[in-house]
Amino acid sequence: MECRIFDELREIVGPRGLITSREELHTYECDGLTNFRVLPRAVLLPDSTEQVQKIVRVCHRERIPFVARGSGTGLSGGALPVENGVVISLTRMNKILEVDLSNARVVVEPGVINLDVTGRVAPQEYFYAPDPSSQSICSIGGNVAENSGGAHCLKYGFTTTHVLGLEVVLADGSLVHLGGKTLDAPGYDLMGVFVGSEGTLGIATKIDLRIVKRPECVQTLLAAFPSTNEAGAAVSDIIAAGMLPAAIEMMDNLAIQAAEAAVHANYPNCGALLLVELDGPVAEVAALMAHVEEICRKNNSWEIRVAQSDAERALVWKGRKAAFAAMGRLSPNYIVQDGVIPRTALPNVMREIGRLSTEAGLRVANVFHAGDGNLHPLVLYDRRIPGHEEAAEALSSRILELCIAAGGSITGEHGVGEDKKKMMPKMYSEPDLETMQRVRCAFDPLQLSNPSKIFPRPRLCGEKPGEYVAHPLETAGIAERF
Amino acid sequence: MDSSVSSKATANTFEADVREIVTAKYVRTAGESDAVAGAQPSLVVEPGSEQELAKVLKLANAAGLAVIPRGGGTKLEWGNLPERADVILSMARLNRVIEYAWADLTVSVEAGCTIGKLQETLAKHGQRLAMDALWPERATVGGVLSTNDSGALRLRFGSLRDLVIGTTLALADGTVASSGGRVVKNVAGYDLPKLVTGALGTLGIITRVFFRLHPLPKETRTISCTMEDVREAQRLVLAIQNSKLAHSALQICCGAEMQPRVDVLFEGTEAGLAAQVEQVKSMMGSTITDAGKDVWSARQEICSAGKGNTESAVAKFTTLPAQMADTIETIARLSVGKLRWSIVAQATGIGWARFEGEISAIESELRELRAAIERSGGSLVITHRPAGISALDAWGNAGDALPLMRAVKWQFDPRGSLNPGRFVGGI
């Protein structure tokens, strides 16, 4: 990149909004997935939509790829910089712009932290429902990019359920508004496609959120089972009984040990722990909770506790939410996996994971959103032992293949990013992937916005589909046709 | 060669090729009853499989013919008049429930299956697709998705975009592509099921769908009350929304000759319902009426009355939930002495209105109303209109993303063979 471009960018964001020194750039070389690292050419810290537009216009004119970044907590390498590209960090755009309680809407800038939205409306007993485990540090902009989930999406839905409108800077610097505060805006649901597009369709600079009224009561039950088989059967029975709990989480023995060591959640030491949360009107919750207890007992749960206070409930959740980070206490290194299976496939898949784990000689801890079949197997290994890392990666991929074979997905909430694009062809056919990329071509024909993510092979967006037209990347010698 | 002769020749070849694909039995000349909003197609084709359908689409696309997909035909008049109409692609034979994984609360179904048949299948295991479609006995899965139809249950369960977890599409060029899948939580790749929900069949034809399901409620209760005026009704609706009640639906019904009525639906266990019913009754005061479960068919009544009556119009409007009373008052004010009107407005901010009267009065009211609603950030979509006011756009302002929508359309259907001209901005 030439000096004049740096000068121009500095002009836009001011000297404190441009980072070019090598030491400082290292902060941005990866996101929460640290095994991929790329040093960007520069990092920009805009503080307004207008600045984002100006930066993107320069990138578009000079054909510089850019990657938007929130708090950098993503676990699939979605915010991994690209070679010779810039990172646009949105952390300075962190204002809550509007709170409209009578319509249950909140308007935020992308750098606002997830939990701060709830913090703002909690006094009026509202909350923002999507609750990824990183919610105290992750940003709403990042949540939009990844369509983040969380433990409570079983009942409340995902980020996409709670985003109503977006202001987006497209890859050519133009500004568009997708959706809005009112529902069903005429036209295609481009907002629906944008949420979860992992930064490949542009940069969201303003987000209209829906907030939810706090339920009258919340009850959390902890049940200890001999193994994941019995706990899994209890999950199936709860769902089959026609209940829709706010959350159903499961942890196996290794995960319980790790959480205990880290936050002393006072979990029983058992083969599998089930955490069931019900919310709603008092009488309704009481009736359903009795039914859940009965189902757990029937499936051989030997200890059942219902959290008696908010503090107890918070501690139960603290253990669950700390489970990933707690693995560091059991193993020097570990891979966090994210796969989804139909709920009924749980016993079979768990058995297979156990078999593969024994075969590979590596421990696998399991923490998952059992209610919606979202598994988070954690593959433990020691990088210092030769061959361990490769074996762990192979095992991790095998687990995803199990998920695909069971009719599931390679990611339920962490995204494809850089990490899983090689798995995409195992889940989707070539025409499936090609069709998705038609959307990409409509939004960003030059493929400057977070290029090389999600799709293993970029589709070149000719001027006319079906007819050969040299793509700018192709002419520039950066890409070739497959 | 004369161009009409040339196109006739193309059409003849097309017809012969299509007979090869779906057999002669499932190709017929279109009759008057196949006309779509006044446009007369020439052929009706009923493919028997996704592959057949894709082949027919590819041929039509190559021949430059306009294809109009048709499910139950209940909402064919939604949208603008077709620019061209050559082939009706009937989904009637693609009507199977493919796989009902009741223990997973998911179902995969062909797009031509009626909502009624689907719900009947699901009810056998005490489950449902948690939405209340218009004319469920005839409306199909594909048609309901393409028109993004949703009713009062949307308040609790979300709209179709929140219930669909996977779709398979046949594109104009014959590509068959799936996205999403059979699991309720999945972020692998772009969310095309959302893109095609409400796209009125202009991007591709939906052939198969995966839905997430909900249990049928054990008990339901409907409580209604009449209010002095719409301001009062609005206040009650917002108070219920701001309470900790766990209601499934909440609506205001009113009209030129009808005092506003507020209806609330509760679903759950007997124990849970009793307390909530008491609470809502205390919020309502002394005006409670026993209107029964039928109040939930109000939307269908408003939409049905438009059918076949040339001097009425039906429109869907969206506003912020707290602006419903403003919108209803605007309608009342504009209609005084000119039009009869009736409305059902849901707590989500979505309403349906029917107007009856002189054609010219209907037209000017729709224009004025749309301008007023759009000024406050909402929209007004006309789903039925008298034949005389066809020039009035069905959709209204699509905002600054319209060029992007055109780009998406162009990527999916560059020759414009699917439902040409029917969608926003002439798409």
XYZ file of N, CA and C in Angstrom, chain A residues 182-332:
453
model
N -40.268 -1.090 11.775
C -41.538 -1.766 11.546
C -41.252 -3.073 10.823
N -42.170 -4.027 10.925
C -41.935 -5.353 10.351
C -42.268 -5.376 8.860
N -41.800 -6.412 8.190
C -42.213 -6.715 6.810
C -42.077 -5.548 5.832
N -40.932 -4.874 5.838
C -40.705 -3.828 4.842
C -40.825 -4.451 3.454
N -41.460 -3.755 2.487
C -41.631 -4.349 1.155
C -40.275 -4.678 0.520
N -40.214 -5.794 -0.176
C -38.971 -6.176 -0.857
C -38.370 -7.431 -0.270
N -37.209 -7.807 -0.810
C -36.525 -9.003 -0.315
C -36.027 -8.791 1.109
N -35.989 -9.864 1.867
C -35.492 -9.809 3.238
C -33.954 -9.854 3.205
N -33.365 -8.770 2.731
C -31.901 -8.734 2.622
C -31.265 -8.685 4.009
N -32.016 -8.139 4.960
C -31.515 -8.143 6.332
C -31.350 -9.585 6.831
N -32.311 -10.430 6.459
C -32.241 -11.834 6.863
C -31.006 -12.525 6.314
N -30.578 -12.122 5.127
C -29.378 -12.721 4.534
C -28.123 -12.099 5.134
N -28.209 -10.813 5.436
C -27.032 -10.118 5.961
C -26.636 -10.658 7.337
N -27.644 -10.887 8.194
C -27.342 -11.404 9.530
C -26.766 -12.814 9.373
N -25.570 -13.023 9.865
C -24.926 -14.322 9.730
C -24.065 -14.440 8.481
N -23.879 -13.346 7.741
C -23.076 -13.433 6.518
C -21.594 -13.187 6.814
N -21.259 -13.102 8.084
C -19.867 -13.091 8.536
C -19.015 -11.977 7.914
N -19.625 -10.833 7.748
C -18.861 -9.690 7.255
C -18.581 -9.702 5.770
N -19.166 -10.647 5.039
C -18.854 -10.746 3.613
C -19.772 -9.898 2.735
N -20.820 -9.304 3.334
C -21.757 -8.539 2.503
C -21.704 -7.036 2.780
N -20.830 -6.627 3.676
C -20.744 -5.208 3.999
C -20.572 -5.024 5.493
N -20.674 -3.771 5.946
C -20.452 -3.463 7.363
C -21.704 -2.809 7.947
N -22.274 -3.419 8.977
C -23.444 -2.827 9.641
C -22.964 -1.694 10.537
N -23.577 -0.527 10.385
C -23.147 0.631 11.174
C -24.214 1.102 12.154
N -25.429 0.582 12.001
C -26.491 0.930 12.947
C -27.455 -0.255 12.963
N -27.915 -0.626 14.133
C -28.715 -1.841 14.246
C -29.955 -1.583 15.100
N -31.128 -1.909 14.550
C -32.389 -1.818 15.311
C -32.631 -3.168 15.962
N -32.699 -3.184 17.280
C -32.898 -4.438 18.005
C -34.280 -4.494 18.624
N -34.739 -5.716 18.802
C -35.974 -5.954 19.546
C -35.579 -6.389 20.960
N -36.230 -5.838 21.945
C -35.963 -6.301 23.312
C -37.197 -7.034 23.829
N -37.014 -7.796 24.880
C -38.068 -8.683 25.373
C -38.330 -8.383 26.845
N -39.601 -8.464 27.233
C -39.973 -8.248 28.637
C -39.501 -9.436 29.479
N -38.955 -9.146 30.648
C -38.545 -10.229 31.542
C -39.741 -11.065 31.944
N -39.599 -12.389 31.957
C -40.715 -13.233 32.386
C -40.992 -13.037 33.879
N -42.203 -13.426 34.268
C -42.606 -13.233 35.656
C -41.698 -14.008 36.605
N -41.332 -15.228 36.206
C -40.399 -15.966 37.052
C -39.481 -16.855 36.219
N -38.320 -17.162 36.774
C -37.339 -18.010 36.112
C -36.913 -19.067 37.110
N -36.913 -20.320 36.708
C -36.432 -21.376 37.603
C -35.399 -22.226 36.890
N -34.328 -22.529 37.586
C -33.261 -23.313 36.992
C -33.056 -24.591 37.784
N -33.096 -25.688 37.074
C -32.942 -26.992 37.710
C -31.630 -27.617 37.272
N -30.978 -28.249 38.223
C -29.728 -28.932 37.954
C -29.979 -30.401 38.247
N -29.722 -31.294 37.296
C -29.961 -32.717 37.545
C -28.721 -33.514 37.210
N -28.331 -34.407 38.120
C -27.141 -35.234 37.923
C -27.555 -36.598 37.393
N -26.889 -37.044 36.332
C -27.182 -38.345 35.721
C -25.925 -39.214 35.714
N -26.127 -40.544 35.641
C -24.960 -41.426 35.580
C -24.128 -41.188 34.307
N -24.791 -40.908 33.183
C -24.028 -40.692 31.952
C -24.837 -39.810 30.997
N -24.205 -39.441 29.887
C -24.888 -38.590 28.910
C -26.062 -39.315 28.250
N -26.040 -40.647 28.265
C -27.162 -41.392 27.678
C -28.470 -41.085 28.391
N -28.440 -41.187 29.729
C -29.656 -40.928 30.503
C -30.051 -39.457 30.407
N -29.049 -38.583 30.462
C -29.349 -37.152 30.374
C -29.967 -36.827 29.016
N -29.407 -37.458 27.959
C -29.927 -37.247 26.594
C -31.365 -37.727 26.471
N -31.650 -38.859 27.110
C -33.011 -39.395 27.061
C -33.971 -38.441 27.767
N -33.506 -37.839 28.862
C -34.351 -36.881 29.582
C -34.668 -35.673 28.695
N -33.656 -35.206 27.939
C -33.868 -34.073 27.031
C -34.967 -34.423 26.020
N -34.846 -35.609 25.417
C -35.845 -36.029 24.430
C -37.236 -36.066 25.043
N -37.318 -36.581 26.276
C -38.623 -36.691 26.925
C -39.230 -35.316 27.245
N -38.368 -34.377 27.612
C -38.863 -33.025 27.919
C -39.459 -32.400 26.656
N -38.720 -32.533 25.554
C -39.196 -31.977 24.283
C -40.479 -32.694 23.852
N -40.466 -34.029 23.968
C -41.625 -34.807 23.535
C -42.860 -34.496 24.372
N -42.647 -34.028 25.613
C -43.781 -33.706 26.477
C -44.415 -32.373 26.091
N -43.879 -31.746 25.043
C -44.493 -30.510 24.565
C -44.035 -29.271 25.305
N -42.877 -29.359 25.963
C -42.382 -28.179 26.683
C -41.330 -27.457 25.859
N -41.270 -26.153 26.037
C -40.221 -25.385 25.387
C -39.489 -24.582 26.456
N -38.516 -25.242 27.125
C -37.780 -24.523 28.174
C -36.990 -23.363 27.580
N -36.598 -22.422 28.445
C -35.784 -21.299 27.988
C -34.395 -21.794 27.604
N -33.926 -22.848 28.284
C -32.620 -23.421 27.962
C -32.541 -24.848 28.492
N -31.836 -25.701 27.753
C -31.464 -27.029 28.275
C -30.002 -27.224 27.919
N -29.152 -27.274 28.918
C -27.715 -27.406 28.699
C -27.222 -28.709 29.311
N -26.215 -29.292 28.658
C -25.652 -30.519 29.204
C -24.138 -30.396 29.292
N -23.562 -30.978 30.356
C -22.102 -31.027 30.487
C -21.741 -32.446 30.868
N -20.645 -32.955 30.305
C -20.221 -34.284 30.719
C -19.196 -34.160 31.854
N -18.717 -35.303 32.322
C -17.888 -35.287 33.527
C -16.636 -34.421 33.408
N -15.966 -34.493 32.265
C -14.746 -33.685 32.091
C -15.063 -32.204 32.183
N -16.149 -31.804 31.520
C -16.541 -30.392 31.529
C -16.920 -29.953 32.940
N -17.581 -30.840 33.678
C -17.972 -30.521 35.059
C -16.723 -30.287 35.904
N -15.749 -31.187 35.741
C -14.492 -31.039 36.505
C -13.828 -29.699 36.229
N -13.802 -29.333 34.948
C -13.139 -28.082 34.562
C -13.875 -26.894 35.159
N -15.211 -26.893 35.044
C -15.992 -25.765 35.551
C -15.845 -25.659 37.071
N -15.852 -26.804 37.738
C -15.670 -26.824 39.196
C -14.339 -26.205 39.586
N -13.291 -26.640 38.872
C -11.954 -26.151 39.192
C -11.870 -24.638 38.976
N -12.561 -24.155 37.977
C -12.431 -22.736 37.625
C -13.309 -21.829 38.490
N -14.594 -22.150 38.628
C -15.466 -21.193 39.318
C -16.198 -21.770 40.546
N -15.895 -23.000 40.921
C -16.531 -23.628 42.088
C -18.047 -23.457 42.074
N -18.622 -23.942 41.003
C -20.068 -23.775 40.834
C -20.858 -24.712 41.735
N -20.157 -25.569 42.468
C -20.801 -26.524 43.368
C -21.665 -27.529 42.606
N -21.143 -27.961 41.459
C -21.845 -28.970 40.676
C -21.633 -30.340 41.314
N -22.651 -31.228 41.253
C -22.407 -32.595 41.706
C -21.420 -33.288 40.768
N -20.598 -34.179 41.302
C -19.656 -34.907 40.458
C -20.392 -36.108 39.861
N -20.693 -36.028 38.582
C -21.530 -37.076 37.974
C -21.123 -37.287 36.520
N -21.736 -38.270 35.869
C -21.410 -38.578 34.477
C -21.902 -37.510 33.528
N -23.047 -36.934 33.842
C -23.582 -35.857 33.008
C -24.512 -34.993 33.836
N -24.445 -33.719 33.554
C -25.248 -32.763 34.289
C -26.194 -32.097 33.311
N -27.444 -31.985 33.729
C -28.413 -31.293 32.882
C -28.854 -30.037 33.625
N -28.921 -28.955 32.868
C -29.334 -27.684 33.433
C -30.580 -27.282 32.636
N -31.707 -27.230 33.300
C -32.953 -26.898 32.595
C -33.515 -25.612 33.176
N -33.754 -24.639 32.317
C -34.315 -23.392 32.808
C -35.692 -23.194 32.204
N -36.658 -22.903 33.067
C -38.016 -22.614 32.608
C -38.338 -21.183 32.997
N -39.054 -20.471 32.144
C -39.481 -19.132 32.549
C -40.891 -18.869 32.066
N -41.532 -17.889 32.673
C -42.909 -17.553 32.315
C -43.715 -17.230 33.554
N -45.042 -17.295 33.426
C -45.894 -17.022 34.584
C -45.658 -18.053 35.688
N -45.737 -17.606 36.949
C -45.402 -18.440 38.105
C -46.101 -19.806 38.091
N -47.412 -19.795 37.903
C -48.168 -21.047 37.987
C -47.764 -22.010 36.861
N -47.534 -21.445 35.689
C -47.154 -22.251 34.527
C -45.790 -22.914 34.786
N -44.836 -22.119 35.260
C -43.486 -22.627 35.512
C -43.519 -23.707 36.597
N -44.312 -23.474 37.640
C -44.390 -24.457 38.731
C -44.906 -25.788 38.201
N -45.956 -25.732 37.383
C -46.543 -26.957 36.841
C -45.539 -27.691 35.957
N -44.852 -26.942 35.098
C -43.912 -27.574 34.171
C -42.663 -28.085 34.899
N -42.217 -27.350 35.916
C -41.010 -27.764 36.623
C -41.233 -29.111 37.307
N -42.419 -29.294 37.854
C -42.740 -30.576 38.492
C -42.628 -31.700 37.454
N -43.098 -31.422 36.258
C -43.042 -32.406 35.181
C -41.590 -32.701 34.774
N -40.770 -31.665 34.706
C -39.357 -31.843 34.338
C -38.648 -32.719 35.392
N -38.928 -32.445 36.664
C -38.308 -33.228 37.741
C -38.661 -34.704 37.609
N -39.932 -34.924 37.326
C -40.431 -36.292 37.179
C -39.717 -37.001 36.013
N -39.551 -36.277 34.906
C -38.864 -36.853 33.743
C -37.404 -37.180 34.087
N -36.742 -36.284 34.810
C -35.339 -36.512 35.175
C -35.222 -37.752 36.069
N -36.107 -37.858 37.060
C -36.076 -39.022 37.958
C -36.269 -40.309 37.179
N -37.251 -40.272 36.283
C -37.569 -41.461 35.489
C -36.339 -41.908 34.674
N -35.495 -40.940 34.297
C -34.295 -41.267 33.532
C -33.055 -41.399 34.426
N -33.300 -41.795 35.684
C -32.220 -42.141 36.613
C -31.358 -40.985 37.099
N -31.928 -39.816 37.172
C -31.178 -38.733 37.793
C -31.139 -39.000 39.289
N -29.943 -38.947 39.891
C -29.832 -39.249 41.324
C -29.732 -38.007 42.194
N -29.627 -36.872 41.593
C -29.679 -35.662 42.412
C -30.317 -34.542 41.596
N -31.318 -33.901 42.178
C -31.981 -32.795 41.490
C -32.017 -31.609 42.423
N -31.552 -30.468 41.920
C -31.590 -29.247 42.741
C -32.252 -28.151 41.920
N -33.103 -27.385 42.546
C -33.638 -26.199 41.878
C -33.028 -24.999 42.584
N -32.387 -24.134 41.795
C -31.722 -22.977 42.388
C -32.743 -22.165 43.178
N -32.425 -21.846 44.425
C -33.400 -21.213 45.310
C -33.341 -19.690 45.304
N -32.265 -19.153 44.754
C -32.165 -17.693 44.750
C -31.503 -17.248 43.451
N -31.580 -15.958 43.188
C -30.918 -15.412 42.000
C -29.423 -15.682 42.052
N -28.856 -15.611 43.268
C -27.418 -15.825 43.411
C -27.067 -17.275 43.046
N -27.886 -18.213 43.502
C -27.644 -19.618 43.182
C -27.755 -19.869 41.686
N -28.764 -19.229 41.106
C -28.987 -19.374 39.673
C -27.785 -18.816 38.890
N -27.309 -17.670 39.325
C -26.175 -17.034 38.647
C -24.938 -17.939 38.714
N -24.769 -18.603 39.866
C -23.601 -19.476 40.033
C -23.692 -20.700 39.110
N -24.903 -21.252 39.000
C -25.124 -22.385 38.105
C -24.708 -21.998 36.677
N -25.132 -20.806 36.260
C -24.818 -20.368 34.894
C -23.356 -19.985 34.730
N -22.768 -19.461 35.801
C -21.365 -19.048 35.723
C -20.502 -20.264 35.368
N -20.800 -21.394 36.004
C -20.046 -22.612 35.717
C -20.190 -23.007 34.260
N -21.416 -22.960 33.762
C -21.662 -23.346 32.373
C -20.965 -22.396 31.396
N -21.088 -21.101 31.672
C -20.524 -20.131 30.724
C -18.998 -20.088 30.779
N -18.442 -20.550 31.895
C -16.982 -20.532 32.022
C -16.355 -21.822 31.505
N -17.206 -22.751 31.059
C -16.701 -24.087 30.743
C -15.581 -24.102 29.700
N -15.715 -23.295 28.643
C -14.677 -23.304 27.595
C -13.334 -22.882 28.179
N -13.363 -21.703 28.818
C -12.107 -21.155 29.330
C -11.521 -22.061 30.413
N -12.428 -22.746 31.149
C -11.978 -23.592 32.256
C -11.169 -24.792 31.775
N -11.325 -25.157 30.503
C -10.600 -26.320 29.985
C -9.101 -26.178 30.142
N -8.643 -24.927 30.163
C -7.217 -24.669 30.330
C -6.682 -25.295 31.615
N -7.566 -25.558 32.570
C -7.130 -26.154 33.834
C -6.906 -27.654 33.707
N -7.480 -28.244 32.666
C -7.341 -29.686 32.491
C -6.326 -30.043 31.417
N -6.069 -29.085 30.519
C -5.226 -29.410 29.381
C -4.540 -28.139 28.890
N -3.286 -28.240 28.495
C -2.587 -27.031 28.038
C -3.223 -26.456 26.763
